[in-house]
Coordinates of C-alpha atoms and ligand atoms in Angstrom, one line a residue:
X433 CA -38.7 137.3 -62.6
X434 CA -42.5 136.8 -62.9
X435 CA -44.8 139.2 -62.0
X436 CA -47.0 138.2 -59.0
X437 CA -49.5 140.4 -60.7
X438 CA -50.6 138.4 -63.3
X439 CA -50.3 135.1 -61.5
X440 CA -51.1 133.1 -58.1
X441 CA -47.9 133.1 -56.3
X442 CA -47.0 129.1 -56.2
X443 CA -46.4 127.5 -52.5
X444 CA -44.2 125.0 -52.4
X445 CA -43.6 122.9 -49.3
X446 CA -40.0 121.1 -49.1
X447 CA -39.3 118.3 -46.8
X448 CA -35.1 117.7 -47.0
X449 CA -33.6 114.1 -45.0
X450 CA -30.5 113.5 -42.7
X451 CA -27.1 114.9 -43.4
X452 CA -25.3 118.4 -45.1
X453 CA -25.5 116.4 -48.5
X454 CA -29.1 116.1 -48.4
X455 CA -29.6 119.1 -46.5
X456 CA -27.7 121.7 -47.9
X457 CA -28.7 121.3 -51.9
X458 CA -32.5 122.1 -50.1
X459 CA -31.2 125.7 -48.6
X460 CA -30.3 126.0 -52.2
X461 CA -33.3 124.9 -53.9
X462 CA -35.8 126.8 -51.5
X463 CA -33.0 130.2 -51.6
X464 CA -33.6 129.9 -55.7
X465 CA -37.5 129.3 -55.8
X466 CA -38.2 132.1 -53.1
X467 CA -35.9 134.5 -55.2
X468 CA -38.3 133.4 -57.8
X469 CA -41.3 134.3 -56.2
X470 CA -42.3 131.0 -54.6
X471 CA -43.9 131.1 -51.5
X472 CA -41.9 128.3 -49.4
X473 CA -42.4 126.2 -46.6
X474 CA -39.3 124.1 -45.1
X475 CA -40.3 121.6 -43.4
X476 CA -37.7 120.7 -40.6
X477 CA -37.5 117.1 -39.0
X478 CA -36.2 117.6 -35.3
X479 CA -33.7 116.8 -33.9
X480 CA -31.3 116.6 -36.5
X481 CA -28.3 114.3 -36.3
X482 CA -25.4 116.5 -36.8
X483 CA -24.7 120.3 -35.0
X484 CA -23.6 121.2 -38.7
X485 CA -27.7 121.0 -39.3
X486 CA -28.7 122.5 -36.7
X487 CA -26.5 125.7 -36.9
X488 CA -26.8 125.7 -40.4
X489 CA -30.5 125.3 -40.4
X490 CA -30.6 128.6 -37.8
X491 CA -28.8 130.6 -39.9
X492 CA -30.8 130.1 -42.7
X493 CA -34.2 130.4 -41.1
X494 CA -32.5 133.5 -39.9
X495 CA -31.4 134.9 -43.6
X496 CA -34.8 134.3 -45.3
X497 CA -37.2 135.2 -42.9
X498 CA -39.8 135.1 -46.0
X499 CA -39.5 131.4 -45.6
X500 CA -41.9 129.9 -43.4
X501 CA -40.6 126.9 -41.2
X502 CA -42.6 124.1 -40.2
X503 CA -41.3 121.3 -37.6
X504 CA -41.7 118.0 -38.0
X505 CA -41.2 116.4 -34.4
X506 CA -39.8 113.1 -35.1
X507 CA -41.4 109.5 -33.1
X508 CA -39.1 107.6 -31.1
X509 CA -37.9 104.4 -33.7
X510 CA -38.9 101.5 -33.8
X511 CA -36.0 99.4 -35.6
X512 CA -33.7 97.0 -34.6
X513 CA -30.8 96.8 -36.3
X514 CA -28.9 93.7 -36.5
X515 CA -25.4 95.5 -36.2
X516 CA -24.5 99.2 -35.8
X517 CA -26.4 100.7 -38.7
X518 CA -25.2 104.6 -40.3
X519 CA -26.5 106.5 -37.5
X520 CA -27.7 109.1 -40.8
X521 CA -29.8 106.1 -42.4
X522 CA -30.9 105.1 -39.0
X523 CA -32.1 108.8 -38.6
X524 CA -34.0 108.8 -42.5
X525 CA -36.0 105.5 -40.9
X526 CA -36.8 107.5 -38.4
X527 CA -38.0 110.2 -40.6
X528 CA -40.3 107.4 -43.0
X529 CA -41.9 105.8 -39.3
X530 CA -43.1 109.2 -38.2
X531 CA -44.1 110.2 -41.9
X532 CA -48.3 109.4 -41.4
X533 CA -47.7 113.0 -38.9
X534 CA -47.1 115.1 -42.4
X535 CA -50.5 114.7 -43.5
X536 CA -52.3 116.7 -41.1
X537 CA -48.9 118.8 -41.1
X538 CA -49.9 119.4 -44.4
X539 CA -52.8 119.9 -44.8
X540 CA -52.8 122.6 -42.3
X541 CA -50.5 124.8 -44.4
X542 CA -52.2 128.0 -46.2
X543 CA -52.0 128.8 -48.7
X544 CA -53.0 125.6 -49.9
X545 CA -49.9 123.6 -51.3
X546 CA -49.2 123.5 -55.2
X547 CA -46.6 120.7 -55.0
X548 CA -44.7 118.8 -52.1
X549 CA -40.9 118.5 -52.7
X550 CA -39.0 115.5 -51.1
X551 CA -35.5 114.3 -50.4
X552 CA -35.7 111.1 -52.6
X553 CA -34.7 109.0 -49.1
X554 CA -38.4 110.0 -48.1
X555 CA -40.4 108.8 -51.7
X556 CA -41.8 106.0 -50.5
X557 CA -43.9 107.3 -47.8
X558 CA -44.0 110.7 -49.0
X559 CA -45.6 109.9 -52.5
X560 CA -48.7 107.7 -50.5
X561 CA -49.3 110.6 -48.5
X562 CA -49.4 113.1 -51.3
X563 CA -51.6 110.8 -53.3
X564 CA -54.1 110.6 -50.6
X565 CA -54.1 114.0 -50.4
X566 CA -54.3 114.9 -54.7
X567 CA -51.2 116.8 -54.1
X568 CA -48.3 116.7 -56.6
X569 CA -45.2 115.6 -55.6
X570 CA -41.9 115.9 -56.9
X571 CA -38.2 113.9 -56.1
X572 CA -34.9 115.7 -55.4
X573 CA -32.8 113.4 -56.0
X574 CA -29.3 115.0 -54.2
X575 CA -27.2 112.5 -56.2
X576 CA -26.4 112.6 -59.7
X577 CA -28.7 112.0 -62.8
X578 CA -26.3 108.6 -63.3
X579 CA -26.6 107.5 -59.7
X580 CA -30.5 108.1 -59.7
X581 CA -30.9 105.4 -62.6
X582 CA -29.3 102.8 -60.4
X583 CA -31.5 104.3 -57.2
X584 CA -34.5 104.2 -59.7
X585 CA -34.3 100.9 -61.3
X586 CA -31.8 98.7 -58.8
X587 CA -34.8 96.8 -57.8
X588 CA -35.8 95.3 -61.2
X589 CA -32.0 93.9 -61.3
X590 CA -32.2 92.9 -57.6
X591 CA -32.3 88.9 -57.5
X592 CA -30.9 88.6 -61.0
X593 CA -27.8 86.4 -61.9
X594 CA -25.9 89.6 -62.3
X595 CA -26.5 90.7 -58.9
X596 CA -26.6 86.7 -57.0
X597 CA -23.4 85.8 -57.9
X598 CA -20.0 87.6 -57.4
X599 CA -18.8 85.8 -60.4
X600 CA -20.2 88.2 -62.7
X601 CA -17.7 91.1 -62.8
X602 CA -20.0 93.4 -64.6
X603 CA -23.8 94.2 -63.8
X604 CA -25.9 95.3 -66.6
X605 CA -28.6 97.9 -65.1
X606 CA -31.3 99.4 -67.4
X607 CA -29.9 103.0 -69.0
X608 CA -26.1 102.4 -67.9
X609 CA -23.7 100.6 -69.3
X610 CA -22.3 97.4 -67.7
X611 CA -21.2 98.8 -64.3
X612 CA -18.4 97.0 -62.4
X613 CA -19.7 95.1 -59.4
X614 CA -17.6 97.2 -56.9
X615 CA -18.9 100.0 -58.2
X616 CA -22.3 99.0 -56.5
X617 CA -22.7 100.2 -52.9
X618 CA -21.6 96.9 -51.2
X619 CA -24.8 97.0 -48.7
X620 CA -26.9 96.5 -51.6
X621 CA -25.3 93.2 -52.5
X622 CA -25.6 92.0 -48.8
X623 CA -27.9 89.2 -48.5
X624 CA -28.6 90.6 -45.2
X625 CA -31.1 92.9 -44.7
X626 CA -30.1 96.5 -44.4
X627 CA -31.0 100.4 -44.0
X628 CA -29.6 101.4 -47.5
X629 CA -30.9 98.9 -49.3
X630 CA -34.3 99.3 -47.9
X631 CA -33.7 102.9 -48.4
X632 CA -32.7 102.1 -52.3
X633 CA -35.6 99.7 -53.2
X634 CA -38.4 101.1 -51.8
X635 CA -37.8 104.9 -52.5
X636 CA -36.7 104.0 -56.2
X637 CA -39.5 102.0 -57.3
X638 CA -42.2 104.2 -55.4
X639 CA -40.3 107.7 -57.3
X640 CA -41.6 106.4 -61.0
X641 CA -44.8 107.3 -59.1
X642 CA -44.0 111.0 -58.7
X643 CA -44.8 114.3 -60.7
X644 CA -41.1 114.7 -61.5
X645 CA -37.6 114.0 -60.5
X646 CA -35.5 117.3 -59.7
X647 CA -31.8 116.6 -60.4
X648 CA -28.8 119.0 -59.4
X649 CA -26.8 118.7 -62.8
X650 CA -27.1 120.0 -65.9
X651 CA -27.1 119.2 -69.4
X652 CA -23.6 119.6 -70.1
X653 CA -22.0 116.8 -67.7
X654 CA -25.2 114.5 -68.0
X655 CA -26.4 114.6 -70.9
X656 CA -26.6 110.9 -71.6
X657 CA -28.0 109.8 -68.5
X658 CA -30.6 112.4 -68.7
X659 CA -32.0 111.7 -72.4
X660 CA -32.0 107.8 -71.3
X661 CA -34.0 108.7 -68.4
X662 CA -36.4 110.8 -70.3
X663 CA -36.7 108.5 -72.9
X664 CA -37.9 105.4 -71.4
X665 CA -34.4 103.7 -71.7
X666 CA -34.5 103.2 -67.6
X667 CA -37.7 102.5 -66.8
X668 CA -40.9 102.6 -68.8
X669 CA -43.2 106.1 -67.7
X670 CA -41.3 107.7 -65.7
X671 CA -42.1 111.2 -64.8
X672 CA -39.6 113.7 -66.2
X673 CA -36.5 113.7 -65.0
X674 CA -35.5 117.4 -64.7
X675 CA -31.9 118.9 -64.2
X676 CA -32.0 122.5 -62.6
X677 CA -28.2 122.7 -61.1
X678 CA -26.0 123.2 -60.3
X679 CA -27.3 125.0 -57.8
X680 CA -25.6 127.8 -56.2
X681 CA -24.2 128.0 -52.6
X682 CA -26.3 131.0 -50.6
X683 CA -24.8 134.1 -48.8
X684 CA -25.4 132.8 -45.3
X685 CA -23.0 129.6 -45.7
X686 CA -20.4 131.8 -45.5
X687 CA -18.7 131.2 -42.1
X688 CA -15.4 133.2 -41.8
X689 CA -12.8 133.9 -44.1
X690 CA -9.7 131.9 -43.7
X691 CA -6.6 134.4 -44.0
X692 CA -4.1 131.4 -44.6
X693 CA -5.2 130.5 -48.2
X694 CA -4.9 134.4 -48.6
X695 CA -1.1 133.8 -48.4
X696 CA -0.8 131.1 -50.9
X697 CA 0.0 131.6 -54.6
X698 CA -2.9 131.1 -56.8
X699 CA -3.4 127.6 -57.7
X700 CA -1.0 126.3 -55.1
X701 CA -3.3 124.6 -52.8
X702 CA -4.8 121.0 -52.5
X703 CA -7.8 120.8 -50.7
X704 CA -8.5 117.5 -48.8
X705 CA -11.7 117.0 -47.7
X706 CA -14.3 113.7 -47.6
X707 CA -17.5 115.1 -46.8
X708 CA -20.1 116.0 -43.6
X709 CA -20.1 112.5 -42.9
X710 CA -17.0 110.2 -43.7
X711 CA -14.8 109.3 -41.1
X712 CA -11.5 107.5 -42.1
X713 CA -9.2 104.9 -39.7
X714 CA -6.9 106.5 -37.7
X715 CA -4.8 104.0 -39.5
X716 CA -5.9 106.0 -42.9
X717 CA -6.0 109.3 -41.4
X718 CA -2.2 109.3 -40.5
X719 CA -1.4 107.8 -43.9
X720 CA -3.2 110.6 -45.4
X721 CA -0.9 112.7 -43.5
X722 CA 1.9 111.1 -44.6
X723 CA 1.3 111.3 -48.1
X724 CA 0.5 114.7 -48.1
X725 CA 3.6 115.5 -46.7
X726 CA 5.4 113.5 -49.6
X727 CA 3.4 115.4 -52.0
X728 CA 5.6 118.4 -52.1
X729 CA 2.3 120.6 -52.5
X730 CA 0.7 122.8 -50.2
X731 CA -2.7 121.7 -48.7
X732 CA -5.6 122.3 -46.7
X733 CA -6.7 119.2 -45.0
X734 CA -10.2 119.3 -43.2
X735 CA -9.9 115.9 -40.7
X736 CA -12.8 113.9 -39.6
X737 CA -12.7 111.6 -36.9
X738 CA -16.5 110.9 -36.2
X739 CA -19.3 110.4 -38.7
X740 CA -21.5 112.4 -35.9
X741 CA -19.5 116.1 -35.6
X742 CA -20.6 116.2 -31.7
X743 CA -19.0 113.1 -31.1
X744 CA -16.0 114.6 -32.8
X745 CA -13.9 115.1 -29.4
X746 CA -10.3 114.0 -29.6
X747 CA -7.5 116.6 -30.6
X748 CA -5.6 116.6 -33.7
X749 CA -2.4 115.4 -32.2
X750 CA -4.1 112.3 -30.5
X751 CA -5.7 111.4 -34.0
X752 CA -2.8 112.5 -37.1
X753 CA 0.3 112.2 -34.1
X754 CA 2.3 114.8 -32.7
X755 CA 5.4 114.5 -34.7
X756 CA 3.5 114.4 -38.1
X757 CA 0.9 116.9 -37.3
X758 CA 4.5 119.4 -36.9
X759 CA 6.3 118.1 -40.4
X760 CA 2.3 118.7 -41.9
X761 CA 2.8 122.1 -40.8
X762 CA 5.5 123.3 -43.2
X763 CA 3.4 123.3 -46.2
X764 CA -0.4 122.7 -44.9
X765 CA -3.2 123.8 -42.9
X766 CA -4.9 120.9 -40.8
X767 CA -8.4 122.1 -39.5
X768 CA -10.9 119.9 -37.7
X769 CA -13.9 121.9 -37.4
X770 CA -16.7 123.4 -39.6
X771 CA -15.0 125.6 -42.5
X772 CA -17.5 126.5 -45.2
X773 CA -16.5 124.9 -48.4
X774 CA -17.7 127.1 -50.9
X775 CA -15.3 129.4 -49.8
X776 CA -12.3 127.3 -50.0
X777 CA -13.2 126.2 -53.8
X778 CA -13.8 129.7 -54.4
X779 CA -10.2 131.0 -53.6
X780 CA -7.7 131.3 -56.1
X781 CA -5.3 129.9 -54.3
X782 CA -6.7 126.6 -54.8
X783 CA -6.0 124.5 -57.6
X784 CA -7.1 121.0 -56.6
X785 CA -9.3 118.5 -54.8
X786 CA -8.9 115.2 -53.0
X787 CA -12.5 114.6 -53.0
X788 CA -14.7 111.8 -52.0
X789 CA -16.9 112.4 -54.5
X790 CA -20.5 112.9 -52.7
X791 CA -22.4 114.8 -55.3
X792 CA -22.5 118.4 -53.9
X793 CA -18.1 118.4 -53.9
X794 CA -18.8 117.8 -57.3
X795 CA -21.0 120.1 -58.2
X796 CA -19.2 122.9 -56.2
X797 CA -15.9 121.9 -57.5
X798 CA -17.5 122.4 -61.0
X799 CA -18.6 125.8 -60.5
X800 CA -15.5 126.9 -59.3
X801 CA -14.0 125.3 -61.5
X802 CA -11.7 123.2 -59.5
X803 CA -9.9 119.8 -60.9
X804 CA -10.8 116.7 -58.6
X805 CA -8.8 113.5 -57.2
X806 CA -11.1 111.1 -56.3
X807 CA -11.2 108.9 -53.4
X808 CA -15.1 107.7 -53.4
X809 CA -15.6 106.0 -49.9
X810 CA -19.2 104.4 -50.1
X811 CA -22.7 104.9 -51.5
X812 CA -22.7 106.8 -54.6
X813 CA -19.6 108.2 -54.4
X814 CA -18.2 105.6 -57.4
X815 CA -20.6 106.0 -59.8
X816 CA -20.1 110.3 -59.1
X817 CA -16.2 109.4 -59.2
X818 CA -17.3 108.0 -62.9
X819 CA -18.4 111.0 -64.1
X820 CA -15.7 113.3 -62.6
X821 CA -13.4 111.0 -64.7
X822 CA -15.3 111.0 -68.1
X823 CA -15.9 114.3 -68.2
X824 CA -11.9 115.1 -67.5
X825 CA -12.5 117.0 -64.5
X826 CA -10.5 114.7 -62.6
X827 CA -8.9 111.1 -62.1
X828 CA -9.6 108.0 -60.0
X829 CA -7.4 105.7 -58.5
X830 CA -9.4 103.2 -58.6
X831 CA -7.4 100.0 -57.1
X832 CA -8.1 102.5 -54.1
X833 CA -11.5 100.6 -53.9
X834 CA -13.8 101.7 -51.5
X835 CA -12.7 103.8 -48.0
X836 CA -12.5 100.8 -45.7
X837 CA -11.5 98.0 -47.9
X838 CA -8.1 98.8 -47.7
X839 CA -5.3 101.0 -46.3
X840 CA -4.1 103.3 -49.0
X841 CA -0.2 104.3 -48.5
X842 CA 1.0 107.6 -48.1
X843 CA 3.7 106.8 -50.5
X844 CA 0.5 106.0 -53.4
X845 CA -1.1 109.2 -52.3
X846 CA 1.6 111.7 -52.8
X847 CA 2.2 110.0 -56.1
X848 CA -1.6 110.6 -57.1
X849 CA -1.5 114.3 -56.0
X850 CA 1.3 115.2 -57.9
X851 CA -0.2 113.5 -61.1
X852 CA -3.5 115.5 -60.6
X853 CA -1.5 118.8 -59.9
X854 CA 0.4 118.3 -62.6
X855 CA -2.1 117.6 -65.3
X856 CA -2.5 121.0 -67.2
X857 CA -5.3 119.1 -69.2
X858 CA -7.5 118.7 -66.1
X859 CA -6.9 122.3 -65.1
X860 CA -8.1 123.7 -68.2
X861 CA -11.2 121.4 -68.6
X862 CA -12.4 122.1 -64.9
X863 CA -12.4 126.2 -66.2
X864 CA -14.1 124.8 -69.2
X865 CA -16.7 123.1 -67.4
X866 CA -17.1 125.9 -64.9
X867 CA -18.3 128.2 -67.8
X868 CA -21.0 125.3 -69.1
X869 CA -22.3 125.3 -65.6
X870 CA -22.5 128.9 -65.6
X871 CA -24.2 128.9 -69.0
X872 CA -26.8 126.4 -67.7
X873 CA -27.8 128.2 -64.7
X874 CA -27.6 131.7 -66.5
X875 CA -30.5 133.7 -68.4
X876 CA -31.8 130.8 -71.0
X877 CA -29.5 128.5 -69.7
X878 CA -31.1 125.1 -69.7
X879 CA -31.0 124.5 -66.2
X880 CA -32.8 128.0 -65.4
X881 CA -35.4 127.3 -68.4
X882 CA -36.0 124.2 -66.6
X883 CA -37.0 125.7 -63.4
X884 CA -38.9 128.8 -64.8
X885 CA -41.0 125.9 -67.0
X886 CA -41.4 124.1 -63.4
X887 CA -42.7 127.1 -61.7
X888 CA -45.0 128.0 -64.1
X889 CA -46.9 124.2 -64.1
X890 CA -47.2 125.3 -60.1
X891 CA -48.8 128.6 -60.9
X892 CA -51.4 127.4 -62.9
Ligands
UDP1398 N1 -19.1 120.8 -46.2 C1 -18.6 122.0 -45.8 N2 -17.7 121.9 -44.8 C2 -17.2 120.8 -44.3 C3 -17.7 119.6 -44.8 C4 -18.7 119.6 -45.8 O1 -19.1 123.0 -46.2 O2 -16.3 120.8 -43.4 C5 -20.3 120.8 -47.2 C6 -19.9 120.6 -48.6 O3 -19.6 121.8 -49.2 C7 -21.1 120.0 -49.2 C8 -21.7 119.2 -48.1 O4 -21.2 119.7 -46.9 O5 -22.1 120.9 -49.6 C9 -21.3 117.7 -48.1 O6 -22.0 117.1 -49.1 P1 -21.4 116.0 -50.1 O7 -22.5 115.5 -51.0 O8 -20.2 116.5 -50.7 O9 -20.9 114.8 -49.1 P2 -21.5 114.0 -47.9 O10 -21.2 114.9 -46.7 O11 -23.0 113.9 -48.1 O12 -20.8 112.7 -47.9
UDP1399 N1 -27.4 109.5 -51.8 C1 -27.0 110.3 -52.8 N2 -26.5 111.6 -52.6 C2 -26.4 112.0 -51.3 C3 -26.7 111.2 -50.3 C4 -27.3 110.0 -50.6 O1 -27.2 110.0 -54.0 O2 -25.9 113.1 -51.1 C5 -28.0 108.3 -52.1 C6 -27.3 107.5 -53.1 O3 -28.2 106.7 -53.8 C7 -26.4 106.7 -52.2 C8 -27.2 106.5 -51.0 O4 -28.1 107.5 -51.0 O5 -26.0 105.4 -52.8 C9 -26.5 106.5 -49.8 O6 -25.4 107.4 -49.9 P1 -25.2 108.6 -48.9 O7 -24.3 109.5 -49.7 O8 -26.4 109.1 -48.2 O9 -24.3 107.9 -47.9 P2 -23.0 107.2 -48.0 O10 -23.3 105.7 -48.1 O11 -22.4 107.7 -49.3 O12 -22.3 107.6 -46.8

């Protein structure tokens, strides 16, 4: 740790987006600055969407009371959208029409800034403002270093044969190879005029314009992506693309032990979970249950019913069924509340994922070392699903396609599960990649000389 003797203590301010996934990896960041001697501001857009943020976002204010909070009062919106738009993108517009009230915001802070830090769904207006103001700013992009090369250079493909046409199977985007058309999030191939791909264009093009792009990976699952990136392959002058995770989960996520998975054998366990913010038919949901029950294996099986948690209302039995939630019950735990998810990777009683794939399941399932089955279910959960594959943490169905193209049979699942279970390959690389990750975030780890590198450009 640096000395704050011989330096000026850096102040970084960091304004995180809608949702856990963007969320969360921020707790993480500012945690890991602060325990390096950053002075932080978090700035906090109210209200939030989801209880998860605002309980989560208490506790931590409440666990580092070194870091200073800042709201950011949010404008009623002024959008239309054409059908029911993502109630979390809808939320991130919200944040980008009320974004000229962060420049008096600040510029009231003292000490005076050394860098701004923003979700990369807030670039666009968040780079103008910093530029007005000579401040630096940097990008954390939540996703992975693969998915921020199609964020960062989707529109200079946009309008292309590749992209106008479903005839062409395989789109060729700068720094990747040929990517299979349904591998795209399918709003960005809408004609139509939509949140996410606003969200995509703008904030990709306008992040080239940034000091540098913060990345939670690390050399040894990215390595590829990350060297094109830095090299020009993706777009000409970008500013460095820098992986510093992945990061680690804080103390105060921890919710409350769950004595069940204490009576499991070690390895025994399938964990089923899809994220803050997926919600699955009740169609899907019960054959989920099904196939789980076919599986053979014991599970834990986190439900969600709602995209918004405080609209999440109806019991399990109304949702999964009565009769299936009891046969469930012989070999599983089904939960439908909050359960902290770092401490369900970390058990040893767990010895696989059914994962959607947003990037921070990943990441955790990484560093605990914990084999994946992925079941990506929009955005950039195909292009994360990619990587899980390729590096042989886990494997993909993927005539699956994407969560609501098509109802997946419980027969299919149980099948998939006990593939992924079985695979003693998979098991050993997730252990293998679990010690990379720890080597990357450990004393001269890459990830950690990174970071130190970073906070030394803020210093000075
Ligand atoms: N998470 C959790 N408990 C839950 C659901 C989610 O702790 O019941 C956490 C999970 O560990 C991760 C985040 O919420 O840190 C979800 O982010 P991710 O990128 O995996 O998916 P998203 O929710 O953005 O789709
Ligand atoms: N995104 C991301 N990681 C996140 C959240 C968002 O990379 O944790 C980016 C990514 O480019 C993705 C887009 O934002 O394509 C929207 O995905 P998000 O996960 O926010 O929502 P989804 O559509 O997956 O529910």
């Amino acid at each position: 740790m640096s000395s704050s003797s011989d330096h000026k203590l850096a102040h970084i301010a960091l304004l995180p987006s809608a949702g856990m996934g963007h969320l969360t990896p921020f707790f993480r960041l500012a945690a890991l600055l602060a325990d390096n001697n950053v002075k932080i501001t978090f700035i906090t857009p109210s209200p939030t969407v989801s209880l998860a943020e605002s309980q989560t976002l208490s506790r931590f204010f409440d666990s580092f009371p070194e870091i200073s909070r800042k709201q950011f009062h949010l404008l009623p919106i002024d959008y239309h959208p054409s059908n029911s738009e993502d109630p979390f993108y809808y939320h991130m517009e919200r944040i980008c029409q009320s974004s000229h009230l962060l420049s008096p915001l600040i510029s009231s802070l003292y000490p005076p800034l050394s860098a701004l830090i923003t979700d990369m769904s807030l670039a666009s207006p968040a780079i103008s403002i910093t530029q007005a103001l000579n401040l630096p700013n940097y990008v954390f992009f939540t996703s992975s270093a693969k998915m921020s090369t199609l964020f960062m250079s989707f529109h200079a493909t946009i309008g292309s044969k590749a992209t106008e046409t479903d005839e062409i199977e395989a789109i060729k985007i700068p720094g990747l190879e040929a990517i299979p058309r349904s591998w795209i999030p399918p709003p960005l191939l809408q004609d139509a005029k939509n949140l996410l791909k606003t969200y995509i264009l703008e904030n990709g093009k306008k992040m080239a314009e940034s000091s540098g792009i913060l990345v939670n990976t690390f050399e040894g699952i990215e390595r590829e992506s990350l060297r094109k990136l830095n090299d020009g392959e993706v777009i000409k002058g970008l500013p460095p693309v820098i992986a510093i995770g992945p990061l680690a989960p804080c103390e105060f996520e921890k919710i409350q032990p769950l004595a069940w998975l204490d009576e499991q054998p070690n390895g025994s366990v399938v964990y089923v979970s899809f994220g803050s913010r997926t919600a699955m038919s009740r169609e899907q949901l019960r054959e989920l249950g099904e196939g789980l029950a076919r599986s053979g294996h014991r599970f834990l099986w986190l439900v969600k019913n709602k995209k918004v948690d405080r609209e999440d209302e109806e019991e399990l039995d109304q949702i999964i069924g009565s009769g299936l939630i009891e046969r469930l019950k012989e070999k599983g735990l089904v939960v439908k509340y909050w359960l902290n998810q770092e401490d369900i990777l970390s058990h040893p009683a767990v010895g696989g994922f059914l994962s959607h794939c947003g990037w921070n399941s990943v990441t955790e399932a990484i560093r605990n070392g914990v084999r994946i089955l992925a079941w990506p279910q929009h955005g950039d959960q195909k292009i994360n699903a990619d990587i899980v594959e390729k590096i042989g943490l886990g494997t993909w169905e993927k005539s699956w396609g994407w969560g609501e193209e098509m109802v997946v049979n419980g027969t299919d699942i149980a099948e998939n599960i006990k593939k992924m279970m079985g695979n003693e390959s998979l098991r050993l690389q997730a252990k293998q990649i679990r010690e990379q990750a720890r080597t990357a975030v450990g004393i001269d780890g890459s990830s950690r000389k990174a970071l130190l590198e970073l906070i030394e450009i803020w210093q000075n």
